[in-house]
Short mmCIF file of N, CA and C and ligand atoms in Angstrom, two decimals:
data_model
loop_
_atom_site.label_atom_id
_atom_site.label_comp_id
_atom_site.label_asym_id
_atom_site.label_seq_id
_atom_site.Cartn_x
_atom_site.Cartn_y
_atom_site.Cartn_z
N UNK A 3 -114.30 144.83 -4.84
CA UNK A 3 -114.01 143.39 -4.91
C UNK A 3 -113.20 142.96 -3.69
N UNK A 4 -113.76 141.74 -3.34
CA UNK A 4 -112.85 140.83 -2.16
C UNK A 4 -112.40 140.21 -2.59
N UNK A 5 -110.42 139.78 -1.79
CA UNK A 5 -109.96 138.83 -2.14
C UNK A 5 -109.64 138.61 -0.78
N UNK A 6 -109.74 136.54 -0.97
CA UNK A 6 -109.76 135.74 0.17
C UNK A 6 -108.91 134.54 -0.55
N UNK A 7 -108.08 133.75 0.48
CA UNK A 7 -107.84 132.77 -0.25
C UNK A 7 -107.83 131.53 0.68
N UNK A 8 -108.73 130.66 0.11
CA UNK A 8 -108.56 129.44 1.07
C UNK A 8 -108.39 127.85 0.37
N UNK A 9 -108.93 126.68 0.74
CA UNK A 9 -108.36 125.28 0.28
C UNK A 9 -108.84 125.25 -0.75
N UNK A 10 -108.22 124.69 -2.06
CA UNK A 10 -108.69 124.04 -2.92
C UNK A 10 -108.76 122.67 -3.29
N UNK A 11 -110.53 122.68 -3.88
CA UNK A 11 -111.13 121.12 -3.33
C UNK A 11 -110.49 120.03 -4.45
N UNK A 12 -109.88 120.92 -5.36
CA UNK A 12 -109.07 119.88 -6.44
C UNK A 12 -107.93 119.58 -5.93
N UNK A 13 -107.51 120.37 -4.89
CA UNK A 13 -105.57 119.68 -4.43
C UNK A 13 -106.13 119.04 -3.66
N UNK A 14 -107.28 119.04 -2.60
CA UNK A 14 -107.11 118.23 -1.65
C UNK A 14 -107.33 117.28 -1.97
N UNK A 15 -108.08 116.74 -2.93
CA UNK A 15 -108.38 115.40 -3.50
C UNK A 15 -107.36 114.50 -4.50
N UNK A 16 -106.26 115.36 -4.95
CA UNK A 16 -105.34 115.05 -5.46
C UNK A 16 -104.33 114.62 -4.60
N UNK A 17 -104.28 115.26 -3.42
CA UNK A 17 -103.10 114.76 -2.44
C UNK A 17 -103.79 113.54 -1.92
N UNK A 18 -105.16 113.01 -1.65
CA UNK A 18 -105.58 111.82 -1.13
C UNK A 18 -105.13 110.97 -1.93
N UNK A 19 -105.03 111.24 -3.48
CA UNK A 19 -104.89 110.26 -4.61
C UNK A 19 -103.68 110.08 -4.18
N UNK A 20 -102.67 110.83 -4.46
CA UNK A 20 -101.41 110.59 -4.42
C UNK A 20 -100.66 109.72 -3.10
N UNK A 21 -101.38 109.84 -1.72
CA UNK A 21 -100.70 109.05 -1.08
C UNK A 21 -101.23 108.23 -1.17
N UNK A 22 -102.43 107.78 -1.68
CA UNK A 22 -103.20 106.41 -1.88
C UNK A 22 -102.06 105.67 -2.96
N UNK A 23 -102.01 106.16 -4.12
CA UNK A 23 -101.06 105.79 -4.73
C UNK A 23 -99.66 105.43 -4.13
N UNK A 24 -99.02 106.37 -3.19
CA UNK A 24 -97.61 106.19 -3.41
C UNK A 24 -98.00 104.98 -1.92
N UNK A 25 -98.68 104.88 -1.19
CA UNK A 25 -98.89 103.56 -0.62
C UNK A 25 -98.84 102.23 -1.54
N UNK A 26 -99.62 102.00 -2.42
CA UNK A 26 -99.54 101.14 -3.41
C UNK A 26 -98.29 100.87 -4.36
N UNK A 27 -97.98 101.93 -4.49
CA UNK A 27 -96.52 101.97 -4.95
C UNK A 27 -95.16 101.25 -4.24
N UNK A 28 -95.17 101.99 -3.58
CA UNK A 28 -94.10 101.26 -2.38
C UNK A 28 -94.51 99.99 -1.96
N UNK A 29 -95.62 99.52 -1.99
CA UNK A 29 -95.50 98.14 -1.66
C UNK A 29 -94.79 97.30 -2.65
N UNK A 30 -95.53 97.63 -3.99
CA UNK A 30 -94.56 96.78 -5.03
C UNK A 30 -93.62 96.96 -5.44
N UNK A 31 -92.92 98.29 -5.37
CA UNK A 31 -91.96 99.10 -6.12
C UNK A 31 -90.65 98.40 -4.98
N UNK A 32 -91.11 98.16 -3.76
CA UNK A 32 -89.46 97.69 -2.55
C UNK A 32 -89.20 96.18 -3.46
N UNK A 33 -90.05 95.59 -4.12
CA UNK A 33 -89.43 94.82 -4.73
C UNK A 33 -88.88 94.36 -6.07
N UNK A 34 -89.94 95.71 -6.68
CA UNK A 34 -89.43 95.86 -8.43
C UNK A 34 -87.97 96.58 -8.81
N UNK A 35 -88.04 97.67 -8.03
CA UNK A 35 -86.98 98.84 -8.15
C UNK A 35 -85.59 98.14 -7.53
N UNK A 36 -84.42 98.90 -8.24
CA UNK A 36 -83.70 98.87 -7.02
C UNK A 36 -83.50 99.71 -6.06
N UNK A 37 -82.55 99.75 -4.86
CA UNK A 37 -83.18 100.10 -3.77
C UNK A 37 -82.66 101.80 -3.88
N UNK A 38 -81.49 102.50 -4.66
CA UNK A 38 -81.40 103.72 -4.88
C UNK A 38 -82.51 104.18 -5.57
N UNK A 39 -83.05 102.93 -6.62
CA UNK A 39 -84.09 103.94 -7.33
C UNK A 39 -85.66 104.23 -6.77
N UNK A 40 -85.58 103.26 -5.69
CA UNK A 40 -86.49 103.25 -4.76
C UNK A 40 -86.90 104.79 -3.98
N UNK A 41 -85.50 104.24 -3.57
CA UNK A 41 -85.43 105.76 -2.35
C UNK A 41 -85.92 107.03 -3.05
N UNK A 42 -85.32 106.99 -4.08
CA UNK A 42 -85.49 108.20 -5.18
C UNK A 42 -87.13 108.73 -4.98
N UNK A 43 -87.74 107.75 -6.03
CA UNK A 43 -88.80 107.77 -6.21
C UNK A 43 -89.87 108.08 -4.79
N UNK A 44 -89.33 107.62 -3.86
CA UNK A 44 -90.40 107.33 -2.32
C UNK A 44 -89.76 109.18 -2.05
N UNK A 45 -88.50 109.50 -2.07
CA UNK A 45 -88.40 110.85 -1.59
C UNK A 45 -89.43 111.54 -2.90
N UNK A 46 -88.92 111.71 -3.52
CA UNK A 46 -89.94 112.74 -4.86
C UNK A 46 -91.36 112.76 -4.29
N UNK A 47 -91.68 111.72 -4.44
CA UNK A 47 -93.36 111.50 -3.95
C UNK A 47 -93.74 112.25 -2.82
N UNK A 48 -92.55 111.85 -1.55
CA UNK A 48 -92.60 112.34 -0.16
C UNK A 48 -92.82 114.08 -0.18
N UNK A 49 -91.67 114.57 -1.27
CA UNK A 49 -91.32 115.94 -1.03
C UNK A 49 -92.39 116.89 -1.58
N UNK A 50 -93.53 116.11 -2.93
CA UNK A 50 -94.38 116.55 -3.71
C UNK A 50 -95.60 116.84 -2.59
N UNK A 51 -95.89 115.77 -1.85
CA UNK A 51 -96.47 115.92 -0.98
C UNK A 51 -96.63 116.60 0.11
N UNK A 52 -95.60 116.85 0.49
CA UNK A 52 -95.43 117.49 1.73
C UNK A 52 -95.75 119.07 0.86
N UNK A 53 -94.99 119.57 0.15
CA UNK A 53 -95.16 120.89 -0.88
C UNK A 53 -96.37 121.40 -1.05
N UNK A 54 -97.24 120.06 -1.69
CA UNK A 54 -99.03 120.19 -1.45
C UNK A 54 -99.49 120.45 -0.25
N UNK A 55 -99.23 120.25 0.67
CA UNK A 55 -99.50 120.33 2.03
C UNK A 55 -99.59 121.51 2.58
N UNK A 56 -98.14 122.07 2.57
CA UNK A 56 -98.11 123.32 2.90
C UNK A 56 -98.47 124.36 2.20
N UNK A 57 -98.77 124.46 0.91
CA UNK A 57 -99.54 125.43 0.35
C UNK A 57 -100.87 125.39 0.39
N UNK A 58 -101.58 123.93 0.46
CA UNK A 58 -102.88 123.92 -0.08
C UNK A 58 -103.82 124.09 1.01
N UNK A 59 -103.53 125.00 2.20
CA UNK A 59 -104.81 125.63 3.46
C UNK A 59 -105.06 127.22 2.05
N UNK A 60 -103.98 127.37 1.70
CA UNK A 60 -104.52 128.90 1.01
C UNK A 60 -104.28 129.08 -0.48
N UNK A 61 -104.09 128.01 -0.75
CA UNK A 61 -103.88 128.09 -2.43
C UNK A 61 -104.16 128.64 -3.36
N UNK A 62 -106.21 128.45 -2.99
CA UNK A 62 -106.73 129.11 -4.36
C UNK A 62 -107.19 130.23 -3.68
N UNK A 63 -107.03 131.14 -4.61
CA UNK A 63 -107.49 133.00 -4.12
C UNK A 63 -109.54 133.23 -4.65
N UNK A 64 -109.53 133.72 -3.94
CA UNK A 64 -111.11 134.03 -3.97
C UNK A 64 -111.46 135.41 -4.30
N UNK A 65 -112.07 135.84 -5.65
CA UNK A 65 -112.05 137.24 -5.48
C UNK A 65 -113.48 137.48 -6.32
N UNK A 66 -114.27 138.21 -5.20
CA UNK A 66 -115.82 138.40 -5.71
C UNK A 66 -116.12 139.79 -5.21
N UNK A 67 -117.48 140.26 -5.77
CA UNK A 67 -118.45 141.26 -5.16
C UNK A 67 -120.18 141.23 -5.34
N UNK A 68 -120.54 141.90 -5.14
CA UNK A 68 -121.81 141.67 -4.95
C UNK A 68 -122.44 143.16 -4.51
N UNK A 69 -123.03 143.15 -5.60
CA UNK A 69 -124.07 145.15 -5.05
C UNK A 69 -124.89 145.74 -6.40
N UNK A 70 -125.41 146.69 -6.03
CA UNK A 70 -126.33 147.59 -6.77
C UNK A 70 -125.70 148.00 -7.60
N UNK A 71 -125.46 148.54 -9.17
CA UNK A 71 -124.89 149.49 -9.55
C UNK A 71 -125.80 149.99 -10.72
N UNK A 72 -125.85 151.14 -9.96
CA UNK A 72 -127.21 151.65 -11.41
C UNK A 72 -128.49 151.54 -11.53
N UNK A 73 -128.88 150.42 -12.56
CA UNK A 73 -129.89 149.95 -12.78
C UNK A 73 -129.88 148.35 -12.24
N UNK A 74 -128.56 147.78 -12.25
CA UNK A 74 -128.27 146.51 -12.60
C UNK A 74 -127.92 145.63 -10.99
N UNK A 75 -128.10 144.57 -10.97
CA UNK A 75 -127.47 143.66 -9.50
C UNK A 75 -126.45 143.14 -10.30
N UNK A 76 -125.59 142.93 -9.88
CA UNK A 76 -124.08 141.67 -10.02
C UNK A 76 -124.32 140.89 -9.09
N UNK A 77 -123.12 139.65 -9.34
CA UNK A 77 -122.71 139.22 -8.13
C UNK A 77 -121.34 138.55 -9.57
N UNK A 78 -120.05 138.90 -8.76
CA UNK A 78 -119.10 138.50 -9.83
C UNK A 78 -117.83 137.40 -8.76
N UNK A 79 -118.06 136.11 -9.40
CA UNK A 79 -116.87 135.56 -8.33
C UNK A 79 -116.07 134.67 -9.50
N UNK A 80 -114.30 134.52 -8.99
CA UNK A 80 -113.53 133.87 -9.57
C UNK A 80 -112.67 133.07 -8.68
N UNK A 81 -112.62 132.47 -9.17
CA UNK A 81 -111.93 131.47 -8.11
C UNK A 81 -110.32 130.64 -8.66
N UNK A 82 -109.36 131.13 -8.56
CA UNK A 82 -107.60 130.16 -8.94
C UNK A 82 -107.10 130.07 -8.31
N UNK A 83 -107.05 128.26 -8.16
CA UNK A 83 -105.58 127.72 -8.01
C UNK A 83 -104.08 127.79 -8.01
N UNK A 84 -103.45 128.14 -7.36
CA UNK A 84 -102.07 128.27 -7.53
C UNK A 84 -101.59 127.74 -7.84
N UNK A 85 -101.89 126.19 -7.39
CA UNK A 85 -100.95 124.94 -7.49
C UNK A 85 -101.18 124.09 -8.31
N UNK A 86 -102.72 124.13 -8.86
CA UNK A 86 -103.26 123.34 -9.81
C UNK A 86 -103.77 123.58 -11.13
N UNK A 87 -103.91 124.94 -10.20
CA UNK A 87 -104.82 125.59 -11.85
C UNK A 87 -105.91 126.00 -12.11
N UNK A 88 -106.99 125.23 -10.88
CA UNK A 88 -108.12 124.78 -11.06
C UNK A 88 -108.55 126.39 -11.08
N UNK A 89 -110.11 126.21 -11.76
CA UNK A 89 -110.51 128.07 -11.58
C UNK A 89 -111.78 127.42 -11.94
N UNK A 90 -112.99 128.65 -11.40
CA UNK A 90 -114.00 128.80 -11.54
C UNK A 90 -114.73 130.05 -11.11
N UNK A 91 -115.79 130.64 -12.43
CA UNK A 91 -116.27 131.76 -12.06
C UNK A 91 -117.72 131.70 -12.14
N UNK A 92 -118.27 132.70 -11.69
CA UNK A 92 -119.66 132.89 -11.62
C UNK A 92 -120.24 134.47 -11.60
N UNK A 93 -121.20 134.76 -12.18
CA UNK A 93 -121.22 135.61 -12.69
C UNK A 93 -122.87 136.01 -13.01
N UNK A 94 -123.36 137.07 -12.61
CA UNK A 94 -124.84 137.44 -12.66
C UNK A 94 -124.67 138.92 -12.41
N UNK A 95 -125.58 139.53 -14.04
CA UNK A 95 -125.62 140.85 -13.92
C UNK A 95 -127.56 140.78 -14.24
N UNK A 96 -128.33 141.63 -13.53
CA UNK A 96 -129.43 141.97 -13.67
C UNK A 96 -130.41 143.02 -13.63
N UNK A 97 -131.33 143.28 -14.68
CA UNK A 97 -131.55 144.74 -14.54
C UNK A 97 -132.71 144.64 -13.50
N UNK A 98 -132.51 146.10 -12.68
CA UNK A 98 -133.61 145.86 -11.24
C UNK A 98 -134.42 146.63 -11.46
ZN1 ZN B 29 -105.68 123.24 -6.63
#
């Protein structure tokens, strides 16, 4: 078995959401909030983000194989998230 770990397509799309959001946010929030609870909120967002950032080039781990054994072909892959969770496997055993 190989393990590889590279981007996962669920954080990256989650971090688009999120600054899409915290754009929208801050526009209305500089005038709903007050301005400590502002700051608050704009750092949290800021720091969540940035966090996603730097983990999510290698987040999710990749671990598969693929070969003869026996009678049978495989091909066995799993795929998790660190940061999100996200997972997915795949999986084929066949007699040859
Ligand atoms: Zn993820």
């Amino acid at each position: 078995m190989i393990t590889d770990y590279t981007k996962c397509p669920k954080c990256a799309q989650n971090i688009i959401e999120k600054e899409h959001k915290l754009k929208l946010i801050l526009a209305q929030a500089y005038q709903t909030m007050g301005m400590e609870e502002f700051i608050a909120y704009k750092e949290n967002m800021e720091d969540e983000i940035q966090h996603q950032k730097e983990y999510e080039p290698s987040s999710l781990s990749e671990c598969y194989g693929i070969g003869i054994d026996g009678n049978t072909f495989k091909i066995s892959y799993k795929a998790k998230c660190m940061l999100c969770g996200f997972e997915y496997s795949y999986n084929v055993v066949k007699d040859i």
